[in-house]
């Protein structure tokens, strides 16, 4: 009879099977995009009409747009922030939170999303490279503060008292994403890079797969459609994140270990 494996040993044997035994996987880097939140009811960046909630991306996601039409941009993000109260994490967010809780090796979940669904599902080893709806950035003192309410009405900054300087703490086109150094380090050290629900159209995130591969990682894509960068991945699985992510996490954690002996 085969010895009874501990959960973590089971996970490791499942991993060895996944990558064909080329390299044991201990360090996982997961990149998520708007597609992982689609089944929770949040619109992706470029819907079928090429618009995000009825707007052209250049109208709302650039520093120039904020300077030109602050009311439009602030109202847009106030609505996105308010919408978070009406949605809940889906099976894909829960599965990644489970991976975070149970994966014995290193893990980092880098999300391009500005919603809070990963953390509400319970994920901890994660970062928001494009900022967060529930954070405000002060243009006067440079501080970042947790924010639940609206910004269009020009509230005072709780840190410096400056009035009207608060903007959404969102990385607009042309601005530097957060924590790039930490991400670059994680890309260089990852044994497995997994991209979930992202179109591969927004840089620098779109280039992560090539960096991870260059450093020797296995690469896997989980997306509803083949993305612009699908050919860069060792493997692409096509389907909804709510199905594919729990399945993949289950495999990583040894749910489907078959008795080899
Ligand atoms: P994107 O809209 O460009 O691409 C989304 C991808 O997800 C597409 O390839 C689509 O085929 C796929 N997808 C759609 N439904 C899916 C599902 N159910 N399961 C799996 N995949 C699915 O989004 P992006 O690549 O993340 O880049 C856009 C930028 O938009 C990001 O920087 C992000 O900050 C911002 N954004 C965030 C949110 C959010 O926080 N929820 C929503 C919209 C846009
Ligand atoms: Zn301030």
Coordinates of C-alpha atoms and ligand atoms in Angstrom, one line a residue:
X1 CA 0.0 0.0 0.0
X2 CA 1.3 3.5 -0.8
X3 CA 2.3 5.6 2.2
X4 CA -0.1 8.2 3.3
X5 CA 1.2 11.5 2.1
X6 CA 1.0 14.7 4.1
X7 CA -1.0 17.4 2.4
X8 CA 2.2 19.4 1.5
X9 CA 4.0 16.3 0.2
X10 CA 0.9 15.6 -1.9
X11 CA 1.1 19.2 -3.2
X12 CA 4.7 18.7 -4.2
X13 CA 4.1 15.5 -6.0
X14 CA 1.2 17.1 -7.9
X15 CA 3.5 19.9 -8.9
X16 CA 6.2 17.6 -10.2
X17 CA 3.6 16.0 -12.4
X18 CA 2.4 19.3 -13.7
X19 CA 5.7 20.5 -15.0
X20 CA 6.8 17.2 -16.4
X21 CA 9.5 16.9 -13.8
X22 CA 11.6 19.6 -15.4
X23 CA 11.9 21.6 -12.3
X24 CA 10.3 21.3 -8.9
X25 CA 7.9 24.2 -8.2
X26 CA 8.1 26.0 -4.9
X27 CA 7.7 29.6 -5.9
X28 CA 4.6 30.7 -7.7
X29 CA 3.8 34.1 -9.1
X30 CA 0.2 34.7 -10.1
X31 CA -0.9 37.7 -12.2
X32 CA -4.6 38.6 -12.3
X33 CA -6.5 41.0 -14.5
X34 CA -10.1 42.3 -14.9
X35 CA -11.3 38.9 -16.2
X36 CA -11.0 37.3 -12.8
X37 CA -13.6 39.7 -11.5
X38 CA -16.0 39.5 -14.5
X39 CA -18.0 36.7 -13.0
X40 CA -18.5 38.8 -9.9
X41 CA -20.3 41.3 -12.1
X42 CA -17.5 43.9 -12.6
X43 CA -17.0 45.0 -16.2
X44 CA -13.6 44.3 -17.8
X45 CA -11.5 47.1 -19.2
X46 CA -12.4 46.8 -22.8
X47 CA -15.8 45.3 -23.2
X48 CA -17.2 44.1 -26.6
X49 CA -17.8 47.7 -27.5
X50 CA -14.2 48.7 -26.7
X51 CA -15.4 50.8 -23.8
X52 CA -15.0 50.6 -20.0
X53 CA -18.5 51.2 -18.5
X54 CA -19.4 53.5 -21.5
X55 CA -16.1 55.5 -21.6
X56 CA -13.1 55.5 -23.8
X57 CA -10.1 54.6 -21.8
X58 CA -8.2 57.9 -22.7
X59 CA -11.2 59.9 -21.3
X60 CA -10.7 58.6 -17.8
X61 CA -7.4 56.7 -17.2
X62 CA -4.8 59.4 -17.9
X63 CA -3.4 62.2 -15.8
X64 CA -4.3 64.6 -18.7
X65 CA -8.0 63.5 -18.4
X66 CA -8.0 64.2 -14.7
X67 CA -6.6 67.7 -15.2
X68 CA -8.9 68.4 -18.1
X69 CA -12.1 67.0 -16.7
X70 CA -11.7 66.3 -13.0
X71 CA -15.5 66.0 -12.3
X72 CA -15.9 63.3 -15.0
X73 CA -12.9 61.3 -13.8
X74 CA -13.6 61.6 -10.1
X75 CA -17.3 60.7 -10.6
X76 CA -16.3 57.7 -12.7
X77 CA -14.1 56.3 -10.0
X78 CA -16.6 57.2 -7.2
X79 CA -19.1 55.0 -9.1
X80 CA -16.6 52.2 -9.4
X81 CA -15.8 52.4 -5.7
X82 CA -19.5 52.4 -4.7
X83 CA -20.1 49.4 -7.0
X84 CA -17.8 47.3 -4.8
X85 CA -20.5 47.2 -2.1
X86 CA -22.8 45.3 -4.6
X87 CA -20.4 42.5 -5.6
X88 CA -18.7 39.6 -3.8
X89 CA -15.7 37.5 -4.6
X90 CA -16.3 34.5 -6.9
X91 CA -15.0 31.0 -7.0
X92 CA -11.7 32.1 -8.6
X93 CA -10.9 34.6 -5.9
X94 CA -11.8 32.0 -3.2
X95 CA -9.5 29.4 -4.9
X96 CA -6.5 31.8 -4.9
X97 CA -7.2 32.6 -1.3
X98 CA -7.1 28.9 -0.6
X99 CA -3.8 28.6 -2.5
X100 CA -2.4 31.5 -0.4
X101 CA -3.5 29.7 2.9
X102 CA -2.3 26.3 1.9
X103 CA 0.7 26.6 -0.5
X104 CA 3.8 25.6 1.5
X105 CA 6.2 27.5 -0.8
X106 CA 6.6 31.1 -1.8
X107 CA 3.6 32.8 -3.4
X108 CA 2.8 36.3 -4.6
X109 CA -0.5 37.3 -6.3
X110 CA 0.1 40.5 -8.3
X111 CA -3.2 42.0 -9.4
X112 CA -3.8 44.7 -12.0
X113 CA -7.3 45.0 -10.5
X114 CA -8.3 48.0 -8.5
X115 CA -11.2 46.2 -6.8
X116 CA -10.8 44.5 -3.4
X117 CA -12.1 41.1 -4.2
X118 CA -8.9 39.2 -3.7
X119 CA -8.5 40.5 -0.1
X120 CA -12.2 40.0 0.6
X121 CA -11.8 36.4 -0.3
X122 CA -9.0 36.2 2.2
X123 CA -5.8 36.4 0.1
X124 CA -2.9 38.0 2.0
X125 CA 0.3 37.4 -0.1
X126 CA -0.8 39.9 -2.7
X127 CA -0.2 43.4 -4.1
X128 CA -2.1 45.9 -6.2
X129 CA 0.3 47.1 -9.0
X130 CA -2.3 49.5 -10.4
X131 CA -3.6 51.0 -7.2
X132 CA -6.9 50.5 -5.4
X133 CA -10.3 52.0 -5.6
X134 CA -10.5 52.1 -1.8
X135 CA -7.4 54.3 -1.5
X136 CA -7.0 58.0 -2.2
X137 CA -3.7 59.7 -3.2
X138 CA -3.0 63.3 -2.1
X139 CA -1.4 65.5 -4.7
X140 CA -0.3 67.9 -2.0
X141 CA 1.5 65.7 0.5
X142 CA 1.9 62.6 -1.6
X143 CA 0.2 60.4 1.1
X144 CA -2.0 57.5 0.4
X145 CA -5.1 57.0 2.7
X146 CA -7.8 54.3 2.9
X147 CA -10.9 55.7 1.3
X148 CA -14.5 54.4 1.3
X149 CA -16.5 57.5 0.3
X150 CA -16.5 59.9 -2.6
X151 CA -13.8 62.2 -4.0
X152 CA -15.7 64.3 -6.5
X153 CA -16.8 66.6 -3.7
X154 CA -13.2 67.6 -2.9
X155 CA -12.8 66.4 0.6
X156 CA -9.8 67.5 2.7
X157 CA -6.8 65.2 3.0
X158 CA -6.8 63.6 6.5
X159 CA -3.0 63.6 6.5
X160 CA -2.1 67.3 5.5
X161 CA -5.5 69.0 5.7
X162 CA -5.1 70.2 2.1
X163 CA -8.4 70.7 0.3
X164 CA -9.2 69.3 -3.1
X165 CA -5.9 67.5 -3.6
X166 CA -7.2 63.9 -3.2
X167 CA -7.5 61.8 -6.4
X168 CA -8.1 58.1 -6.9
X169 CA -5.1 56.1 -6.0
X170 CA -5.1 54.5 -9.4
X171 CA -2.1 54.1 -11.7
X172 CA -3.1 55.9 -14.9
X173 CA -1.6 55.4 -18.3
X174 CA 1.9 57.0 -18.3
X175 CA 2.3 56.5 -14.6
X176 CA 4.6 54.1 -12.8
X177 CA 2.9 50.9 -11.4
X178 CA 3.5 50.3 -7.7
X179 CA 6.1 47.9 -6.3
X180 CA 7.8 47.1 -9.7
X181 CA 11.1 46.3 -7.9
X182 CA 9.4 43.6 -5.8
X183 CA 7.6 42.3 -8.9
X184 CA 10.8 42.1 -10.9
X185 CA 12.4 40.1 -8.1
X186 CA 9.4 37.8 -8.0
X187 CA 9.5 37.3 -11.8
X188 CA 13.2 36.4 -11.6
X189 CA 12.6 33.9 -8.8
X190 CA 9.4 32.2 -9.9
X191 CA 9.3 28.5 -10.8
X192 CA 5.7 28.9 -12.1
X193 CA 4.1 32.0 -13.5
X194 CA 0.3 31.9 -13.9
X195 CA -1.7 34.7 -15.7
X196 CA -5.4 34.8 -15.1
X197 CA -8.1 36.9 -16.9
X198 CA -5.8 39.5 -18.4
X199 CA -5.8 40.5 -22.1
X200 CA -2.0 41.0 -22.3
X201 CA -2.6 44.5 -23.8
X202 CA -1.5 46.7 -20.9
X203 CA 2.3 47.0 -20.3
X204 CA 4.4 46.4 -18.3
X205 CA 2.2 43.5 -17.0
X206 CA 1.8 42.1 -20.5
X207 CA 5.6 41.5 -20.6
X208 CA 5.8 39.6 -17.3
X209 CA 5.4 36.2 -19.0
X210 CA 8.5 36.8 -21.1
X211 CA 10.5 37.9 -18.1
X212 CA 9.5 34.9 -16.1
X213 CA 10.2 32.6 -19.0
X214 CA 13.6 34.2 -19.6
X215 CA 14.4 33.3 -15.9
X216 CA 13.3 29.7 -16.4
X217 CA 9.7 29.7 -15.1
X218 CA 7.0 27.4 -16.3
X219 CA 4.2 29.6 -17.7
X220 CA 0.5 29.0 -17.7
X221 CA -2.4 31.2 -18.9
X222 CA -6.0 30.8 -17.8
X223 CA -8.3 33.1 -19.8
X224 CA -11.7 33.2 -21.4
X225 CA -10.2 33.7 -24.9
X226 CA -6.7 33.3 -26.1
X227 CA -5.0 36.6 -25.3
X228 CA -2.7 38.8 -27.3
X229 CA 0.2 37.1 -25.6
X230 CA -1.0 33.4 -25.5
X231 CA 1.9 32.2 -27.7
X232 CA 4.4 33.3 -25.0
X233 CA 3.0 30.7 -22.5
X234 CA 4.0 27.0 -22.3
X235 CA 0.3 26.2 -21.8
X236 CA -3.0 28.2 -22.3
X237 CA -6.3 26.9 -20.8
X238 CA -9.4 28.6 -22.2
X239 CA -12.5 29.0 -20.1
X240 CA -14.1 31.0 -17.3
X241 CA -11.9 31.8 -14.3
X242 CA -14.6 30.6 -12.0
X243 CA -14.1 27.0 -13.3
X244 CA -10.4 27.0 -14.4
X245 CA -8.9 28.6 -11.3
X246 CA -10.4 26.2 -8.7
X247 CA -9.4 23.3 -10.9
X248 CA -5.8 24.5 -11.2
X249 CA -5.5 25.3 -7.5
X250 CA -6.9 21.9 -6.7
X251 CA -4.2 20.3 -8.8
X252 CA -1.5 22.3 -7.1
X253 CA -2.7 21.4 -3.7
X254 CA -2.9 17.7 -4.5
X255 CA -6.7 17.3 -4.6
X256 CA -6.4 15.0 -7.6
X257 CA -3.3 13.0 -6.7
X258 CA -3.7 9.5 -8.2
X259 CA -2.2 6.5 -6.5
X260 CA 0.9 5.7 -8.5
X261 CA 1.9 2.6 -6.6
Ligands
LIG1 P1 -8.9 43.6 -19.9 O1 -10.3 44.0 -19.8 O2 -8.0 44.2 -20.9 O3 -8.9 42.0 -20.2 C1 -9.7 41.1 -19.5 C2 -9.4 39.7 -20.0 O4 -10.2 38.8 -19.2 C3 -9.8 39.5 -21.5 O5 -8.7 38.8 -22.1 C4 -11.0 38.6 -21.4 O6 -11.1 37.6 -22.4 C5 -10.8 37.9 -20.1 N1 -12.0 37.5 -19.4 C6 -13.3 38.0 -19.4 N2 -14.1 37.3 -18.6 C7 -13.4 36.3 -18.1 C8 -13.7 35.2 -17.3 N3 -15.0 35.0 -16.8 N4 -12.8 34.3 -16.9 C9 -11.5 34.5 -17.4 N5 -11.1 35.5 -18.2 C10 -12.1 36.4 -18.6 O7 -8.2 43.7 -18.5 P2 -6.7 43.7 -17.9 O8 -5.9 42.8 -18.8 O9 -6.8 43.4 -16.5 O10 -6.2 45.2 -18.1 C11 -6.9 46.3 -18.0 C12 -6.7 47.3 -16.8 O11 -8.0 47.6 -16.4 C13 -6.0 46.9 -15.6 O12 -4.9 47.7 -15.4 C14 -7.0 47.2 -14.4 O13 -6.4 48.1 -13.5 C15 -8.1 47.9 -15.0 N6 -9.5 47.4 -14.7 C16 -9.7 46.8 -13.4 C17 -10.9 46.2 -13.1 C18 -11.2 45.6 -11.7 O14 -10.5 46.0 -10.8 N7 -12.1 44.7 -11.6 C19 -12.0 46.3 -14.0 C20 -11.7 46.9 -15.3 C21 -10.5 47.4 -15.6
LIG2 ZN1 -2.3 65.4 1.9

